[in-house]
Short mmCIF file of C-alpha atoms in Angstrom, two decimals:
data_model
loop_
_atom_site.label_atom_id
_atom_site.label_comp_id
_atom_site.label_asym_id
_atom_site.label_seq_id
_atom_site.Cartn_x
_atom_site.Cartn_y
_atom_site.Cartn_z
CA MET A 172 91.93 131.14 -38.39
CA PRO A 173 88.47 132.39 -39.45
CA PRO A 174 85.85 130.10 -40.90
CA ARG A 175 86.00 129.41 -44.36
CA THR A 176 82.97 131.40 -46.05
CA VAL A 177 81.40 130.48 -49.38
CA VAL A 178 79.38 132.37 -51.76
CA ILE A 179 77.11 131.18 -54.39
CA GLY A 180 77.41 132.51 -58.09
CA VAL A 181 74.34 131.30 -60.49
CA ASP A 182 74.68 131.62 -64.32
CA SER A 183 71.14 131.13 -65.52
CA SER A 184 71.46 131.09 -69.40
CA THR A 185 69.15 129.87 -72.08
CA GLN A 186 70.12 126.05 -72.04
CA SER A 187 70.91 125.76 -68.33
CA THR A 188 71.55 126.65 -64.84
CA LYS A 189 75.04 126.53 -63.04
CA ALA A 190 75.81 127.30 -59.54
CA ALA A 191 79.21 128.24 -58.66
CA PHE A 192 80.44 127.70 -55.19
CA VAL A 193 83.52 129.72 -54.59
CA ASP A 194 85.77 130.32 -51.67
CA THR A 195 85.66 133.95 -50.89
CA ALA A 196 89.15 134.14 -49.43
CA ASP A 197 90.88 133.49 -52.61
CA GLY A 198 88.37 132.63 -55.50
CA ARG A 199 89.00 129.28 -55.32
CA LEU A 200 86.12 127.11 -57.51
CA LEU A 201 84.81 124.70 -54.92
CA ALA A 202 82.29 122.83 -57.30
CA VAL A 203 79.61 123.76 -59.97
CA GLY A 204 75.98 122.21 -59.86
CA ARG A 205 74.26 122.05 -63.26
CA ALA A 206 70.89 121.47 -64.10
CA PRO A 207 68.93 121.96 -67.73
CA HIS A 208 66.35 124.26 -68.92
CA ALA A 209 63.78 123.34 -71.46
CA VAL A 210 63.27 125.88 -74.42
CA SER A 211 60.50 125.38 -77.00
CA GLY A 212 59.02 127.22 -79.96
CA THR A 213 58.88 127.00 -83.79
CA ALA A 214 58.88 129.98 -86.59
CA GLY A 215 60.75 132.35 -84.62
CA ALA A 216 59.11 131.71 -81.11
CA ARG A 217 61.38 131.03 -78.31
CA GLU A 218 60.13 130.53 -74.75
CA SER A 219 60.85 128.62 -71.22
CA ASP A 220 58.66 128.34 -68.21
CA PRO A 221 60.21 130.37 -65.60
CA GLU A 222 59.33 127.74 -63.01
CA GLY A 223 61.61 125.57 -64.81
CA TRP A 224 64.54 128.18 -64.22
CA TRP A 225 63.46 128.18 -60.28
CA GLN A 226 63.76 124.36 -60.28
CA ALA A 227 66.93 124.21 -62.13
CA LEU A 228 68.42 126.94 -59.66
CA ARG A 229 67.36 124.34 -56.80
CA ASP A 230 68.91 121.44 -58.54
CA ALA A 231 71.89 123.22 -59.64
CA VAL A 232 72.48 124.45 -55.61
CA ALA A 233 71.84 121.05 -54.27
CA ALA A 234 74.03 119.45 -56.59
CA GLY A 235 76.98 121.92 -56.11
CA LEU A 236 76.48 122.06 -52.26
CA ALA A 237 76.82 118.30 -51.99
CA GLU A 238 79.95 118.52 -54.16
CA SER A 239 81.54 121.09 -53.03
CA GLY A 240 82.02 119.56 -49.20
CA ALA A 241 81.18 123.04 -47.59
CA PRO A 242 78.56 123.25 -44.81
CA ALA A 243 75.23 125.09 -45.71
CA SER A 244 76.17 127.39 -42.78
CA ALA A 245 79.49 128.71 -44.63
CA VAL A 246 77.42 130.17 -47.42
CA THR A 247 77.01 133.91 -46.93
CA GLY A 248 75.89 135.21 -50.14
CA ILE A 249 74.27 134.58 -53.64
CA ALA A 250 73.65 136.22 -56.94
CA ILE A 251 71.87 135.96 -60.25
CA ALA A 252 73.38 136.57 -63.57
CA GLY A 253 70.71 135.66 -66.05
CA GLN A 254 69.98 135.59 -69.67
CA GLN A 255 69.15 138.99 -71.08
CA HIS A 256 66.05 140.64 -72.59
CA GLY A 257 63.52 137.86 -71.73
CA LEU A 258 59.97 138.96 -70.86
CA VAL A 259 58.51 137.44 -67.78
CA VAL A 260 54.78 138.55 -66.98
CA LEU A 261 53.64 137.41 -63.52
CA ASP A 262 49.94 137.48 -62.15
CA ARG A 263 49.28 139.19 -58.46
CA SER A 264 50.59 136.14 -56.78
CA GLY A 265 53.94 136.08 -58.35
CA ARG A 266 53.21 133.25 -60.95
CA PRO A 267 53.94 133.52 -64.92
CA LEU A 268 51.07 134.10 -66.62
CA ARG A 269 52.63 132.45 -69.77
CA PRO A 270 55.92 130.85 -70.58
CA ALA A 271 58.78 133.71 -70.78
CA MET A 272 59.61 135.16 -74.17
CA LEU A 273 63.40 134.62 -74.58
CA TRP A 274 65.84 136.88 -76.03
CA ASN A 275 66.19 135.01 -79.22
CA ASP A 276 62.54 134.94 -79.81
CA THR A 277 62.49 137.01 -83.21
CA ARG A 278 58.30 137.32 -83.54
CA SER A 279 58.46 140.99 -82.25
CA ALA A 280 60.62 142.22 -84.97
CA PRO A 281 57.88 144.48 -86.71
CA GLN A 282 56.88 145.69 -83.45
CA ALA A 283 60.72 147.00 -82.78
CA ALA A 284 60.63 148.63 -86.18
CA ALA A 285 57.40 150.32 -85.13
CA LEU A 286 58.76 151.60 -81.70
CA THR A 287 62.13 152.87 -83.75
CA GLU A 288 59.99 154.67 -85.85
CA ALA A 289 57.52 156.01 -83.23
CA LEU A 290 60.57 157.99 -81.24
CA GLY A 291 62.10 159.16 -84.22
CA GLY A 292 64.51 156.75 -85.52
CA PRO A 293 67.65 155.09 -84.20
CA ASP A 294 69.50 158.00 -82.98
CA ALA A 295 66.78 158.93 -80.84
CA TRP A 296 66.80 155.83 -78.90
CA THR A 297 70.59 155.68 -78.81
CA ALA A 298 70.60 159.12 -77.14
CA ARG A 299 67.85 157.90 -74.73
CA THR A 300 68.62 154.03 -74.11
CA GLY A 301 72.04 153.61 -75.76
CA SER A 302 70.05 151.09 -77.91
CA VAL A 303 67.94 150.53 -80.89
CA PRO A 304 64.99 148.15 -80.50
CA VAL A 305 65.26 144.90 -82.36
CA ALA A 306 63.41 141.93 -81.95
CA ALA A 307 65.57 140.79 -78.58
CA VAL A 308 64.82 143.81 -76.68
CA THR A 309 62.06 143.53 -74.01
CA ALA A 310 60.19 146.59 -74.83
CA SER A 311 59.51 145.01 -78.53
CA LYS A 312 58.35 141.77 -76.53
CA TRP A 313 56.01 143.77 -74.47
CA ARG A 314 54.49 145.46 -77.32
CA TRP A 315 54.09 142.04 -79.26
CA LEU A 316 52.43 140.91 -75.86
CA ARG A 317 50.02 143.60 -75.99
CA GLU A 318 49.04 143.36 -79.61
CA ASN A 319 48.79 139.41 -79.99
CA GLU A 320 47.88 138.51 -76.24
CA PRO A 321 46.02 141.49 -74.76
CA ASP A 322 44.25 139.56 -72.09
CA HIS A 323 47.75 138.37 -70.56
CA ALA A 324 48.89 142.07 -71.03
CA ALA A 325 45.82 143.20 -69.30
CA ALA A 326 46.17 140.60 -66.39
CA THR A 327 49.96 141.36 -66.06
CA ALA A 328 50.42 142.52 -62.43
CA ALA A 329 54.44 142.66 -62.71
CA VAL A 330 56.91 142.83 -65.34
CA ARG A 331 60.27 140.86 -65.08
CA LEU A 332 63.42 139.88 -66.54
CA PRO A 333 64.83 136.27 -66.01
CA HIS A 334 67.32 137.34 -63.48
CA ASP A 335 64.92 139.88 -61.73
CA PHE A 336 62.51 137.01 -61.61
CA LEU A 337 64.82 134.72 -59.66
CA THR A 338 66.03 137.31 -57.24
CA GLU A 339 62.68 138.25 -56.14
CA ARG A 340 62.22 134.59 -55.49
CA LEU A 341 65.02 134.43 -53.35
CA ALA A 342 64.84 137.81 -51.34
CA GLY A 343 61.15 138.54 -52.09
CA THR A 344 62.23 141.69 -53.32
CA ALA A 345 61.43 142.92 -56.60
CA ALA A 346 64.65 144.43 -57.59
CA THR A 347 67.24 144.57 -60.73
CA ASP A 348 70.26 146.24 -61.76
CA PRO A 349 71.12 148.95 -64.30
CA GLY A 350 72.98 146.46 -66.27
CA ASP A 351 70.02 144.22 -67.24
CA ALA A 352 67.77 147.21 -66.99
CA SER A 353 69.76 148.88 -69.63
CA GLY A 354 68.59 145.94 -72.01
CA THR A 355 64.91 146.42 -71.83
CA GLY A 356 64.40 149.61 -73.91
CA TRP A 357 62.60 151.40 -71.23
CA TYR A 358 65.68 152.16 -69.12
CA SER A 359 67.57 155.44 -69.98
CA THR A 360 71.19 155.10 -69.59
CA ALA A 361 71.53 159.04 -69.86
CA THR A 362 69.39 159.30 -66.70
CA GLY A 363 70.07 156.07 -64.98
CA ALA A 364 66.53 155.43 -64.42
CA TYR A 365 63.13 154.38 -66.15
CA ASP A 366 62.15 156.51 -68.82
CA PRO A 367 58.73 157.98 -68.31
CA GLU A 368 58.21 159.02 -72.05
CA LEU A 369 59.20 155.56 -73.11
CA LEU A 370 57.13 153.79 -70.79
CA GLN A 371 54.06 155.96 -71.89
CA LEU A 372 54.93 154.98 -75.63
CA LEU A 373 55.20 151.29 -74.80
CA GLY A 374 51.71 151.56 -72.58
CA LEU A 375 53.59 150.16 -69.47
CA ASP A 376 52.80 151.31 -65.77
CA ALA A 377 56.34 151.57 -64.15
CA ALA A 378 54.67 150.21 -60.85
CA LEU A 379 54.86 146.99 -62.73
CA LEU A 380 58.39 147.17 -62.70
CA PRO A 381 61.37 146.17 -60.19
CA GLU A 382 63.46 148.94 -58.18
CA VAL A 383 66.94 149.78 -60.03
CA ALA A 384 69.61 148.98 -57.37
CA ARG A 385 72.75 151.11 -57.37
CA THR A 386 74.61 148.23 -58.63
CA GLY A 387 74.36 144.23 -59.22
CA ALA A 388 76.63 143.93 -55.89
CA SER A 389 73.63 146.08 -54.04
CA CYS A 390 72.19 143.60 -51.19
CA VAL A 391 68.65 143.58 -51.78
CA GLY A 392 67.99 141.48 -48.75
CA SER A 393 68.41 137.96 -47.48
CA LEU A 394 66.71 134.56 -48.29
CA THR A 395 63.05 134.14 -47.34
CA THR A 396 62.12 131.21 -45.22
CA GLU A 397 60.41 129.67 -48.34
CA ALA A 398 63.78 130.27 -50.32
CA ALA A 399 65.95 129.06 -47.73
CA GLU A 400 64.23 125.89 -47.09
CA ALA A 401 64.13 125.29 -50.92
CA LEU A 402 67.85 125.49 -51.26
CA GLY A 403 68.96 123.91 -48.20
CA LEU A 404 70.58 127.48 -46.78
CA PRO A 405 70.43 129.58 -43.91
CA PRO A 406 68.05 132.50 -44.27
CA THR A 407 70.97 134.75 -43.42
CA VAL A 408 72.36 134.32 -46.95
CA ALA A 409 72.69 137.91 -48.49
CA VAL A 410 71.10 138.40 -52.10
CA ALA A 411 72.90 140.63 -54.59
CA ALA A 412 70.80 142.67 -57.04
CA GLY A 413 72.37 140.44 -59.72
CA THR A 414 72.75 141.44 -63.22
CA GLY A 415 72.65 140.12 -66.94
CA ASP A 416 75.02 137.34 -68.26
CA ASN A 417 77.08 139.61 -70.36
CA MET A 418 77.41 142.03 -67.65
CA SER A 419 78.45 139.47 -64.56
CA ALA A 420 80.96 137.96 -67.31
CA ALA A 421 82.68 141.77 -67.50
CA VAL A 422 82.83 141.37 -63.73
CA GLY A 423 84.12 137.71 -63.69
CA LEU A 424 86.72 138.91 -66.06
CA GLY A 425 88.08 141.80 -64.18
CA LEU A 426 86.81 144.35 -66.18
CA GLY A 427 85.19 147.81 -64.90
CA GLY A 428 85.95 150.72 -63.07
CA THR A 429 88.69 149.08 -60.69
CA GLY A 430 89.96 146.84 -63.51
CA LEU A 431 90.32 146.66 -66.95
CA LEU A 432 88.77 149.21 -69.12
CA ASP A 433 88.24 149.37 -73.12
CA HIS A 434 89.84 145.42 -73.40
CA PRO A 435 87.77 143.83 -75.78
CA VAL A 436 85.96 140.43 -74.93
CA LEU A 437 84.40 137.88 -77.37
CA SER A 438 82.18 135.40 -76.05
CA LEU A 439 81.54 132.13 -78.21
CA GLY A 440 78.22 130.49 -77.14
CA THR A 441 74.33 130.10 -78.49
CA SER A 442 74.84 133.71 -79.31
CA GLY A 443 78.21 135.48 -80.43
CA THR A 444 79.07 138.57 -78.56
CA VAL A 445 81.62 141.37 -78.30
CA PHE A 446 81.80 143.88 -75.44
CA ALA A 447 84.07 145.99 -73.12
CA ALA A 448 83.68 147.99 -70.14
CA SER A 449 84.42 151.57 -70.60
CA ARG A 450 83.57 155.02 -68.81
CA THR A 451 82.57 156.53 -72.13
CA ARG A 452 78.99 156.16 -72.71
CA PRO A 453 78.19 154.13 -75.87
CA ALA A 454 75.48 155.95 -78.45
CA SER A 455 75.89 153.94 -81.55
CA PRO A 456 73.10 152.47 -83.38
CA ALA A 457 75.16 149.45 -84.36
CA LEU A 458 75.72 148.48 -80.79
CA SER A 459 73.89 147.82 -77.52
CA GLY A 460 74.72 150.68 -75.34
CA PHE A 461 74.34 148.94 -71.86
CA ALA A 462 75.13 149.98 -68.50
CA SER A 463 77.58 147.72 -66.56
CA ALA A 464 77.07 146.35 -63.38
CA ASP A 465 79.50 148.30 -61.64
CA GLY A 466 78.75 151.74 -62.50
CA THR A 467 80.51 151.70 -65.93
CA TYR A 468 79.36 151.18 -69.42
CA LEU A 469 79.24 147.88 -71.56
CA PRO A 470 78.67 148.58 -75.08
CA LEU A 471 78.16 145.43 -76.70
CA ALA A 472 77.21 143.56 -79.95
CA CYS A 473 75.44 140.22 -80.17
CA THR A 474 74.64 137.85 -82.84
CA LEU A 475 71.99 135.26 -82.72
CA ASN A 476 73.94 132.25 -84.59
CA CYS A 477 77.13 130.98 -83.28
CA THR A 478 77.87 127.75 -81.80
CA LEU A 479 74.81 126.09 -82.26
CA ALA A 480 74.32 127.19 -85.73
CA VAL A 481 77.82 126.12 -86.86
CA ASP A 482 77.22 122.56 -84.77
CA LYS A 483 73.79 122.42 -86.88
CA VAL A 484 75.98 122.61 -90.17
CA ALA A 485 78.29 120.01 -88.86
CA ALA A 486 75.34 117.65 -88.28
CA LEU A 487 74.04 118.31 -91.75
CA LEU A 488 77.38 117.12 -93.21
CA GLY A 489 77.98 114.23 -90.92
CA LEU A 490 81.32 115.66 -89.53
CA ASP A 491 82.83 116.31 -86.25
CA ARG A 492 83.23 119.77 -85.30
CA ASP A 493 86.85 119.93 -85.62
CA ASP A 494 87.01 118.20 -89.01
CA THR A 495 87.19 121.44 -90.90
CA SER A 496 89.48 123.05 -93.43
CA PRO A 497 89.36 126.94 -94.37
CA GLY A 498 86.41 127.59 -96.47
CA GLY A 499 88.39 128.33 -99.70
CA GLY A 500 86.08 129.95 -102.30
CA ALA A 501 82.90 129.21 -100.32
CA VAL A 502 80.85 131.70 -98.12
CA LEU A 503 78.39 130.45 -95.29
CA LEU A 504 76.41 132.73 -93.49
CA PRO A 505 74.96 130.42 -90.67
CA TYR A 506 71.83 132.82 -90.17
CA LEU A 507 69.43 129.89 -88.97
CA ASP A 508 67.13 131.75 -86.49
CA GLY A 509 67.29 134.86 -88.21
CA GLU A 510 69.85 137.29 -87.05
CA ARG A 511 70.36 140.40 -84.79
CA THR A 512 73.48 141.57 -85.99
CA PRO A 513 73.23 142.84 -88.73
CA ASP A 514 69.32 143.34 -87.84
CA LEU A 515 67.95 140.52 -90.25
CA PRO A 516 65.38 138.83 -88.07
CA ALA A 517 63.67 137.19 -90.81
CA ALA A 518 67.10 135.92 -92.31
CA SER A 519 67.94 132.21 -93.13
CA GLY A 520 71.51 130.74 -93.96
CA LEU A 521 73.15 131.71 -97.20
CA LEU A 522 75.62 129.29 -98.91
CA THR A 523 77.40 130.50 -102.13
CA GLY A 524 80.77 130.06 -104.17
CA LEU A 525 80.41 126.32 -104.24
CA ARG A 526 82.87 124.58 -106.82
CA HIS A 527 83.11 120.93 -108.12
CA ASP A 528 86.24 120.54 -105.67
CA THR A 529 84.68 122.32 -102.54
CA THR A 530 84.80 119.86 -99.76
CA PRO A 531 82.40 119.12 -96.80
CA GLN A 532 85.24 120.25 -94.73
CA GLN A 533 85.52 123.45 -96.55
CA LEU A 534 81.93 123.91 -96.14
CA LEU A 535 81.97 123.46 -92.25
CA GLY A 536 85.04 125.90 -92.18
CA ALA A 537 83.08 128.19 -94.14
CA ALA A 538 80.01 128.21 -91.45
CA TYR A 539 83.13 128.93 -88.82
CA GLU A 540 84.36 131.81 -90.99
CA GLY A 541 81.01 133.25 -91.46
CA ALA A 542 79.95 133.16 -87.79
CA VAL A 543 83.48 134.79 -86.66
CA VAL A 544 83.20 137.37 -89.37
CA THR A 545 79.80 138.45 -88.49
CA VAL A 546 80.74 139.03 -84.87
CA LEU A 547 84.01 140.33 -85.45
CA ARG A 548 82.43 143.11 -88.05
CA ALA A 549 81.24 144.84 -85.01
CA LEU A 550 84.58 144.92 -83.03
CA ASP A 551 85.79 148.34 -84.81
CA GLU A 552 82.35 149.83 -84.20
CA LEU A 553 82.54 148.77 -80.24
CA LEU A 554 86.10 150.30 -80.30
CA ARG A 555 84.94 153.58 -81.51
CA ALA A 556 82.18 153.67 -79.06
CA CYS A 557 84.85 153.32 -76.44
CA GLY A 558 86.41 156.36 -77.96
CA LEU A 559 89.29 154.30 -79.43
CA ASP A 560 90.71 154.39 -82.76
CA PRO A 561 90.65 150.84 -83.98
CA ALA A 562 93.74 151.49 -86.18
CA ASP A 563 96.14 152.67 -83.53
CA PRO A 564 98.81 150.35 -83.02
CA GLU A 565 98.31 150.22 -79.30
CA VAL A 566 94.70 149.25 -79.57
CA ALA A 567 95.01 146.71 -82.16
CA ALA A 568 97.39 145.19 -79.88
CA ARG A 569 95.27 144.73 -77.16
CA PRO A 570 94.37 140.70 -76.55
CA LEU A 571 91.00 139.60 -77.35
CA ARG A 572 89.46 137.34 -74.53
CA LEU A 573 87.65 134.76 -75.55
CA ILE A 574 85.26 133.14 -73.61
CA GLY A 575 81.95 130.74 -73.86
CA GLY A 576 81.54 127.04 -74.78
CA GLY A 577 83.51 128.03 -78.37
CA ALA A 578 86.60 128.94 -76.39
CA ARG A 579 87.05 125.42 -75.66
CA GLY A 580 87.10 124.39 -79.35
CA ARG A 581 90.34 124.29 -81.14
CA THR A 582 88.89 125.25 -84.58
CA TRP A 583 86.77 128.35 -82.82
CA VAL A 584 89.84 129.55 -81.53
CA GLU A 585 92.12 129.07 -84.57
CA THR A 586 89.22 130.69 -86.63
CA VAL A 587 89.16 133.74 -84.26
CA GLN A 588 92.93 134.05 -84.62
CA ARG A 589 93.14 133.88 -88.14
CA LEU A 590 90.20 136.33 -89.04
CA SER A 591 91.05 138.81 -86.00
CA GLY A 592 95.03 139.27 -86.42
CA ARG A 593 95.05 139.80 -82.55
CA PRO A 594 96.79 138.19 -79.76
CA VAL A 595 94.04 136.05 -77.77
CA ILE A 596 93.53 135.08 -73.99
CA VAL A 597 91.32 132.09 -73.13
CA PRO A 598 90.97 132.50 -69.58
CA GLY A 599 91.64 129.45 -67.26
CA CYS A 600 88.39 129.76 -65.22
CA GLY A 601 85.88 128.43 -67.55
CA GLU A 602 83.09 129.90 -66.19
CA PRO A 603 83.48 133.91 -65.93
CA VAL A 604 79.62 134.37 -65.80
CA ALA A 605 79.19 132.10 -62.87
CA MET A 606 82.36 133.62 -61.26
CA GLY A 607 81.11 137.00 -61.82
CA ALA A 608 77.90 136.53 -59.84
CA ALA A 609 80.07 134.77 -57.13
CA ALA A 610 82.05 138.33 -56.90
CA LEU A 611 78.39 140.23 -56.66
CA ALA A 612 77.63 137.95 -54.22
CA ALA A 613 80.66 138.07 -52.09
CA ALA A 614 80.37 141.77 -52.33
CA ALA A 615 76.77 142.10 -51.21
CA ALA A 616 77.79 140.19 -48.30
CA THR A 617 80.84 142.15 -47.49
CA GLY A 618 80.66 145.50 -49.07
CA ALA A 619 83.91 144.98 -51.24
CA ASP A 620 84.06 146.12 -54.87
CA PRO A 621 83.20 143.21 -56.86
CA VAL A 622 85.64 143.93 -60.01
CA ALA A 623 88.43 144.34 -57.40
CA LEU A 624 87.64 141.17 -55.87
CA ALA A 625 87.52 139.21 -59.37
CA ALA A 626 90.90 140.81 -60.20
CA ASP A 627 92.57 139.22 -56.62
CA TRP A 628 90.53 135.93 -57.54
CA ARG A 629 92.50 136.17 -61.17
CA THR A 630 89.40 134.74 -62.71
CA GLY A 631 90.03 136.37 -65.90
CA GLU A 632 93.69 135.60 -66.47
CA GLY A 633 94.96 132.96 -68.80
CA ALA A 634 97.90 131.93 -71.62
CA GLN A 635 97.95 134.71 -74.26
CA LEU A 636 98.04 133.31 -77.60
CA PRO A 637 100.49 135.47 -79.96
CA PRO A 638 98.77 137.16 -82.92
CA VAL A 639 98.74 135.61 -86.40
CA GLU A 640 98.59 137.41 -89.93
CA ARG A 641 95.11 138.45 -90.53
CA ASP A 642 93.52 136.36 -93.39
CA SER A 643 92.20 139.47 -95.13
CA ALA A 644 91.05 137.70 -98.32
CA THR A 645 88.55 135.33 -96.34
CA TRP A 646 87.39 138.70 -94.47
CA GLU A 647 86.94 140.66 -97.56
CA ARG A 648 85.01 137.78 -99.32
CA ILE A 649 82.37 137.25 -96.74
CA GLY A 650 82.09 141.00 -96.33
CA SER A 651 81.32 141.45 -100.01
CA VAL A 652 78.84 138.58 -99.67
CA LEU A 653 76.99 140.21 -96.64
CA ASN A 654 77.21 143.77 -98.20
CA ARG A 655 75.74 142.57 -101.19
CA ALA A 656 73.06 139.98 -100.01
CA SER A 657 71.93 141.53 -96.86
CA GLY A 658 68.53 142.73 -98.21
CA PRO A 659 66.62 140.38 -100.28
CA LEU A 660 68.68 137.18 -100.22
CA LEU A 661 68.98 137.30 -96.17
CA GLY A 662 65.35 138.49 -95.97
CA GLY A 663 65.83 141.87 -94.91
CA PHE A 664 63.16 144.42 -94.59
#
């Protein structure tokens, strides 16, 4: 019998790093090492020290290696799946010049609006990049840095995304992939390369950027001597190009060219997202028209306020997160950090419809409903971007895969069922991002197709919950408030 081989899939998210140790033969999850991240900032700022990500990666790998019981010599590959959009600027020695601006940093909203206008409006951007600049997009943050911290911009010797930074620490190679690159605002999904005109508009030298590998599974090298020593692994470990967290989740769920196409996923985490893998290149101003990690496309809509925002409402009310009831006549839009979809970066929370008989449980239920309706409103647009008719009974019957921390919460699942009217699948594997990264690592080490590997590992499978009748009254009530309040009351421009 050949010796067992193991790969490491790393999920470097906003709040923590997870390192999944996976048996390549059958996809069995042997262990998950974890380490936290620090996030700082007020008044729209959200920043982290990239060196903290590197230390968290080292700690998570050490913990996972000890828990897995596998010898270090069994590890053959590693891949990073990172939080998207963050701006990392490095000096000539590869050290961060300042903390990274994270995806949920909203300070660059004015720069996003200016960039949109400078190119000729939303349609001009979607035709080239698939997406319209918002505060989350890296291009907006680079423009903000040039305008607000010109000394840091002038001293920048390299511009990286969070996952690029960690991949370079592992392999010593400046590399990214089409999936994560497509969230920068300077990569064209139409040409599959950096866009020279957009780089000129941004005042960004292409020489500062990493090379774009063919896919997230491309092998970009092996561990450097320094990285091998830091992680306690052999230097022969293959390093994949890696990708963004959403693209990795798609791989982990078996979505892609050799797997499921045009099947929607809803992720409930710090942010709420809906996405699907498709062969149709998306070009809707309402969506992020990303590339995927495997050569297809990944249209996606993202909200800023999801589980953390609802947990904050529960804390303010002094309630357990599942001590809820439907909101009744109350509508609570929990836009506590501004909002990305709809594009309201200066928004704050909005509560309306209070009565004498409104209960705290109903207010918490209304917070869940507001968060879920906000992310589900983009679902029909997502399906249209995939070339599908949302009203087609076959399309409407496709199950909605539910992932993220909220997928383990009873009230989240029930609220999604009630407001979507769709069958719901909660995959048995609770770590689709890390498992997708593991599939990329295994593909880098062996040359296999990562989506096919994940499908063989069956990481996207789970019990299917039947559809329930859609709560149209709640949907329409929240939608009406959103439509009428999106400007002045929610802080829109």
